[in-house]
Short mmCIF file of C-alpha atoms in Angstrom, two decimals:
data_model
loop_
_atom_site.label_atom_id
_atom_site.label_comp_id
_atom_site.label_asym_id
_atom_site.label_seq_id
_atom_site.Cartn_x
_atom_site.Cartn_y
_atom_site.Cartn_z
CA ALA G 1 0.00 0.00 0.00
CA GLN G 2 1.12 3.54 -0.73
CA LYS G 3 2.56 5.24 2.31
CA ILE G 4 2.70 8.67 0.71
CA THR G 5 0.18 9.93 -1.82
CA GLN G 6 0.58 13.02 -3.94
CA THR G 7 -2.53 13.32 -6.09
CA GLN G 8 -1.41 16.21 -8.27
CA PRO G 9 0.95 15.11 -11.05
CA GLY G 10 1.24 18.70 -12.25
CA MET G 11 0.32 22.14 -10.96
CA PHE G 12 0.46 25.62 -12.46
CA VAL G 13 0.66 28.86 -10.53
CA GLN G 14 1.02 32.47 -11.53
CA GLU G 15 4.16 34.23 -10.40
CA LYS G 16 3.75 35.97 -7.00
CA GLU G 17 0.71 33.88 -6.08
CA ALA G 18 0.55 31.17 -3.43
CA VAL G 19 0.19 27.47 -4.25
CA THR G 20 -0.61 24.39 -2.18
CA LEU G 21 0.85 20.99 -3.02
CA ASP G 22 -1.10 18.11 -1.51
CA CYS G 23 0.31 15.19 0.42
CA THR G 24 -1.44 12.49 2.43
CA TYR G 25 0.29 9.73 4.33
CA ASP G 26 -0.50 6.42 5.92
CA THR G 27 1.07 5.19 9.14
CA SER G 28 0.10 3.51 12.37
CA ASP G 29 3.18 4.82 14.17
CA GLN G 30 2.83 7.60 16.72
CA SER G 31 6.32 8.90 15.99
CA TYR G 32 7.11 9.92 12.44
CA GLY G 33 8.61 12.73 10.44
CA LEU G 34 7.32 14.41 7.30
CA PHE G 35 9.57 16.08 4.78
CA TRP G 36 9.33 18.02 1.54
CA TYR G 37 12.03 18.08 -1.11
CA LYS G 38 12.43 20.14 -4.25
CA GLN G 39 14.03 18.68 -7.36
CA PRO G 40 14.87 21.20 -10.10
CA SER G 41 15.72 20.09 -13.60
CA SER G 42 19.36 19.63 -12.57
CA GLY G 43 18.25 16.61 -10.57
CA GLU G 44 19.56 17.51 -7.13
CA MET G 45 17.22 16.88 -4.22
CA ILE G 46 16.91 19.95 -2.01
CA PHE G 47 15.44 19.66 1.48
CA LEU G 48 12.75 22.27 2.10
CA ILE G 49 10.90 21.66 5.34
CA TYR G 50 10.32 19.16 8.14
CA GLN G 51 7.33 18.46 10.40
CA GLY G 52 7.47 16.09 13.34
CA SER G 53 4.39 14.13 14.32
CA TYR G 54 4.46 15.61 17.81
CA ASP G 55 4.92 19.18 16.65
CA GLU G 56 1.83 21.21 17.46
CA GLN G 57 2.80 24.16 15.32
CA ASN G 58 2.94 24.04 11.55
CA ALA G 59 6.51 24.21 10.29
CA THR G 60 7.63 27.27 8.36
CA GLU G 61 10.83 28.00 6.45
CA GLY G 62 10.84 31.31 4.66
CA ARG G 63 8.25 31.15 1.88
CA TYR G 64 7.51 27.49 2.65
CA SER G 65 5.02 26.34 5.22
CA LEU G 66 3.60 22.95 5.97
CA ASN G 67 -0.13 22.66 6.62
CA PHE G 68 -0.10 19.70 9.01
CA GLN G 69 -3.49 18.12 9.74
CA LYS G 70 -2.70 15.08 11.82
CA ALA G 71 -6.22 13.67 12.12
CA ARG G 72 -6.60 13.79 8.35
CA LYS G 73 -3.04 12.53 7.83
CA SER G 74 -2.20 15.33 5.48
CA ALA G 75 0.94 17.42 5.17
CA ASN G 76 0.41 19.92 2.41
CA LEU G 77 3.19 22.25 1.31
CA VAL G 78 2.29 25.89 0.85
CA ILE G 79 4.58 28.11 -1.20
CA SER G 80 3.82 31.79 -0.87
CA ALA G 81 4.74 34.46 -3.41
CA SER G 82 5.78 31.97 -6.10
CA GLN G 83 8.90 32.72 -8.10
CA LEU G 84 9.96 31.42 -11.49
CA GLY G 85 12.75 29.51 -9.75
CA ASP G 86 10.16 27.50 -7.85
CA SER G 87 9.38 25.54 -11.02
CA ALA G 88 10.49 22.01 -10.16
CA MET G 89 9.34 18.60 -8.98
CA TYR G 90 8.27 18.49 -5.34
CA PHE G 91 8.34 15.31 -3.29
CA CYS G 92 6.64 14.61 0.00
CA ALA G 93 8.30 11.99 2.19
CA MET G 94 7.87 10.26 5.55
CA ARG G 95 10.09 8.48 8.02
CA GLU G 96 8.39 6.20 10.54
CA GLY G 97 9.74 5.18 13.90
CA ARG G 98 9.84 1.49 13.05
CA ASP G 99 11.39 1.84 9.63
CA ASN G 100 14.82 2.82 8.52
CA ASP G 101 13.76 4.17 5.18
CA MET G 102 12.26 7.39 3.98
CA ARG G 103 9.24 6.77 1.77
CA PHE G 104 8.62 9.20 -1.06
CA GLY G 105 5.49 10.17 -2.92
CA ALA G 106 5.33 10.17 -6.70
CA GLY G 107 5.92 13.90 -6.84
CA THR G 108 4.17 16.99 -8.17
CA ARG G 109 5.60 19.03 -11.02
CA LEU G 110 5.06 22.71 -10.31
CA THR G 111 5.28 25.24 -13.11
CA VAL G 112 5.33 28.93 -12.27
CA LYS G 113 4.02 31.16 -15.05
CA PRO G 114 5.34 34.69 -15.56
CA SER A 1 29.85 20.20 8.02
CA GLN A 2 28.83 17.06 6.24
CA THR A 3 29.10 16.70 2.48
CA ILE A 4 28.26 13.90 0.11
CA HIS A 5 30.03 13.32 -3.18
CA GLN A 6 28.75 11.23 -6.02
CA TRP A 7 30.38 10.53 -9.35
CA PRO A 8 30.35 10.48 -12.26
CA ALA A 9 27.65 13.04 -13.07
CA THR A 10 26.77 11.43 -16.40
CA LEU A 11 27.57 8.10 -17.91
CA VAL A 12 26.78 6.43 -21.22
CA GLN A 13 27.43 2.71 -21.22
CA PRO A 14 26.73 -0.06 -23.74
CA VAL A 15 24.43 -2.94 -22.89
CA GLY A 16 26.36 -5.75 -21.24
CA SER A 17 29.11 -3.54 -19.86
CA PRO A 18 29.90 -3.31 -16.13
CA LEU A 19 28.96 -0.41 -13.89
CA SER A 20 30.49 1.18 -10.83
CA LEU A 21 29.06 4.31 -9.21
CA GLU A 22 30.71 5.66 -6.12
CA CYS A 23 29.40 7.74 -3.27
CA THR A 24 31.38 9.10 -0.34
CA VAL A 25 30.38 11.10 2.70
CA GLU A 26 32.61 13.52 4.60
CA GLY A 27 32.28 15.09 7.99
CA THR A 28 30.38 12.35 9.77
CA SER A 29 30.83 8.78 10.91
CA ASN A 30 28.65 5.70 10.75
CA PRO A 31 26.05 7.21 8.43
CA ASN A 32 23.13 5.30 6.98
CA LEU A 33 23.69 5.19 3.23
CA TYR A 34 21.16 4.77 0.44
CA TRP A 35 21.00 4.27 -3.32
CA TYR A 36 17.90 5.42 -5.17
CA ARG A 37 16.96 5.23 -8.84
CA GLN A 38 14.64 7.62 -10.57
CA ALA A 39 13.16 6.99 -14.00
CA ALA A 40 12.54 10.08 -16.14
CA GLY A 41 9.75 12.18 -14.66
CA ARG A 42 9.03 9.63 -11.98
CA GLY A 43 9.46 9.15 -8.25
CA LEU A 44 12.35 7.67 -6.31
CA GLN A 45 12.80 3.95 -5.99
CA LEU A 46 14.95 2.73 -3.10
CA LEU A 47 17.49 0.19 -4.35
CA PHE A 48 19.81 -0.46 -1.41
CA TYR A 49 20.54 0.84 2.03
CA SER A 50 23.32 0.20 4.49
CA VAL A 51 23.58 0.83 8.23
CA GLY A 52 27.23 -0.18 8.50
CA ILE A 53 30.32 -1.56 6.79
CA GLY A 54 29.49 -4.71 4.87
CA GLN A 55 25.78 -4.47 5.76
CA ILE A 56 23.60 -4.14 2.67
CA SER A 57 19.84 -4.44 2.42
CA SER A 58 18.22 -4.77 -0.96
CA GLU A 59 14.75 -3.44 -1.58
CA VAL A 60 14.22 -4.70 -5.10
CA PRO A 61 15.85 -7.78 -6.70
CA GLN A 62 17.51 -6.69 -9.90
CA ASN A 63 20.61 -6.53 -12.00
CA LEU A 64 22.43 -4.31 -9.52
CA SER A 65 24.42 -4.84 -6.33
CA ALA A 66 25.84 -2.56 -3.67
CA SER A 67 28.83 -2.68 -1.39
CA ARG A 68 30.10 -0.67 1.54
CA PRO A 69 33.81 -1.36 1.85
CA GLN A 70 34.43 1.60 4.16
CA ASP A 71 32.32 3.49 6.67
CA ARG A 72 31.69 6.44 4.40
CA GLN A 73 31.85 4.79 0.99
CA PHE A 74 28.92 3.23 -0.86
CA ILE A 75 29.29 1.65 -4.28
CA LEU A 76 26.61 0.64 -6.76
CA SER A 77 27.65 -1.99 -9.28
CA SER A 78 26.49 -4.16 -12.10
CA LYS A 79 28.29 -6.92 -13.95
CA LYS A 80 26.23 -6.52 -17.13
CA LEU A 81 24.04 -3.50 -17.73
CA LEU A 82 20.58 -3.78 -19.27
CA LEU A 83 18.71 -1.10 -21.19
CA SER A 84 16.26 -0.94 -18.28
CA ASP A 85 19.08 0.15 -15.95
CA SER A 86 19.02 3.61 -17.52
CA GLY A 87 17.95 6.31 -15.11
CA PHE A 88 19.04 8.87 -12.59
CA TYR A 89 20.84 7.40 -9.60
CA LEU A 90 20.98 9.24 -6.32
CA CYS A 91 23.04 8.46 -3.27
CA ALA A 92 21.97 9.77 0.14
CA TRP A 93 23.04 9.65 3.75
CA SER A 94 21.14 10.05 7.01
CA ARG A 95 20.86 9.08 10.64
CA ASP A 96 18.53 6.48 12.04
CA ARG A 97 16.08 9.03 13.39
CA THR A 98 12.62 10.05 12.25
CA ASP A 99 13.49 13.73 12.58
CA TYR A 100 16.56 13.45 10.37
CA GLY A 101 16.17 14.07 6.68
CA TYR A 102 18.19 12.63 3.88
CA THR A 103 21.05 14.54 2.28
CA PHE A 104 21.46 13.64 -1.35
CA GLY A 105 24.37 13.62 -3.70
CA SER A 106 24.13 15.45 -7.00
CA GLY A 107 23.18 12.28 -8.87
CA THR A 108 24.44 10.24 -11.82
CA ARG A 109 22.52 10.20 -15.06
CA LEU A 110 23.09 6.76 -16.60
CA THR A 111 22.15 5.98 -20.18
CA VAL A 112 22.54 2.42 -21.35
CA VAL A 113 22.72 2.17 -25.14
#
């Protein structure tokens, strides 16, 4: 079964507007971590933001924020004031307490329009 | 600070030829090490991970193997490449903690012709 689901294969956003990238996850662990990565066309994987399962506040890092809804098992990434350089693939990922590995979603390709 | 190096950046190899991709980590000890493959426009598939020297776990049976001869060195190999081995290969390191993300190398783009 899929541990991480990203239902949006592609998204478009106008420059300077905000965009939300969806991510839902499946776990029975109480302790887990949620991550978002950005992958530009160069291929490198860039860490963006982290949310711990026990964190009560939504994580924020500059223009990135994570809308964490634990009961709904969702961890959506919000990018405010989109820039052309935000065009990339975005991956949601989870690490569970019992598991060594980080599980990745299929990714969402974001295109920022000028 | 910790850094991860992966090489080569690009590689074009004929079918049936051997493969060796190397990944090394600096600035830390006893890291967890990972090899991922990514097909064009797709997600990441975990191939191998290692929690220590000589300890390799395989996620998917395939034409590839991995070795960890030193604490901070992780090697991905194949004796005979297949066309289906083409893809983008990423090495990563981490700690065994849920609050620790992965740090990735810059990747190797492999084309088997």
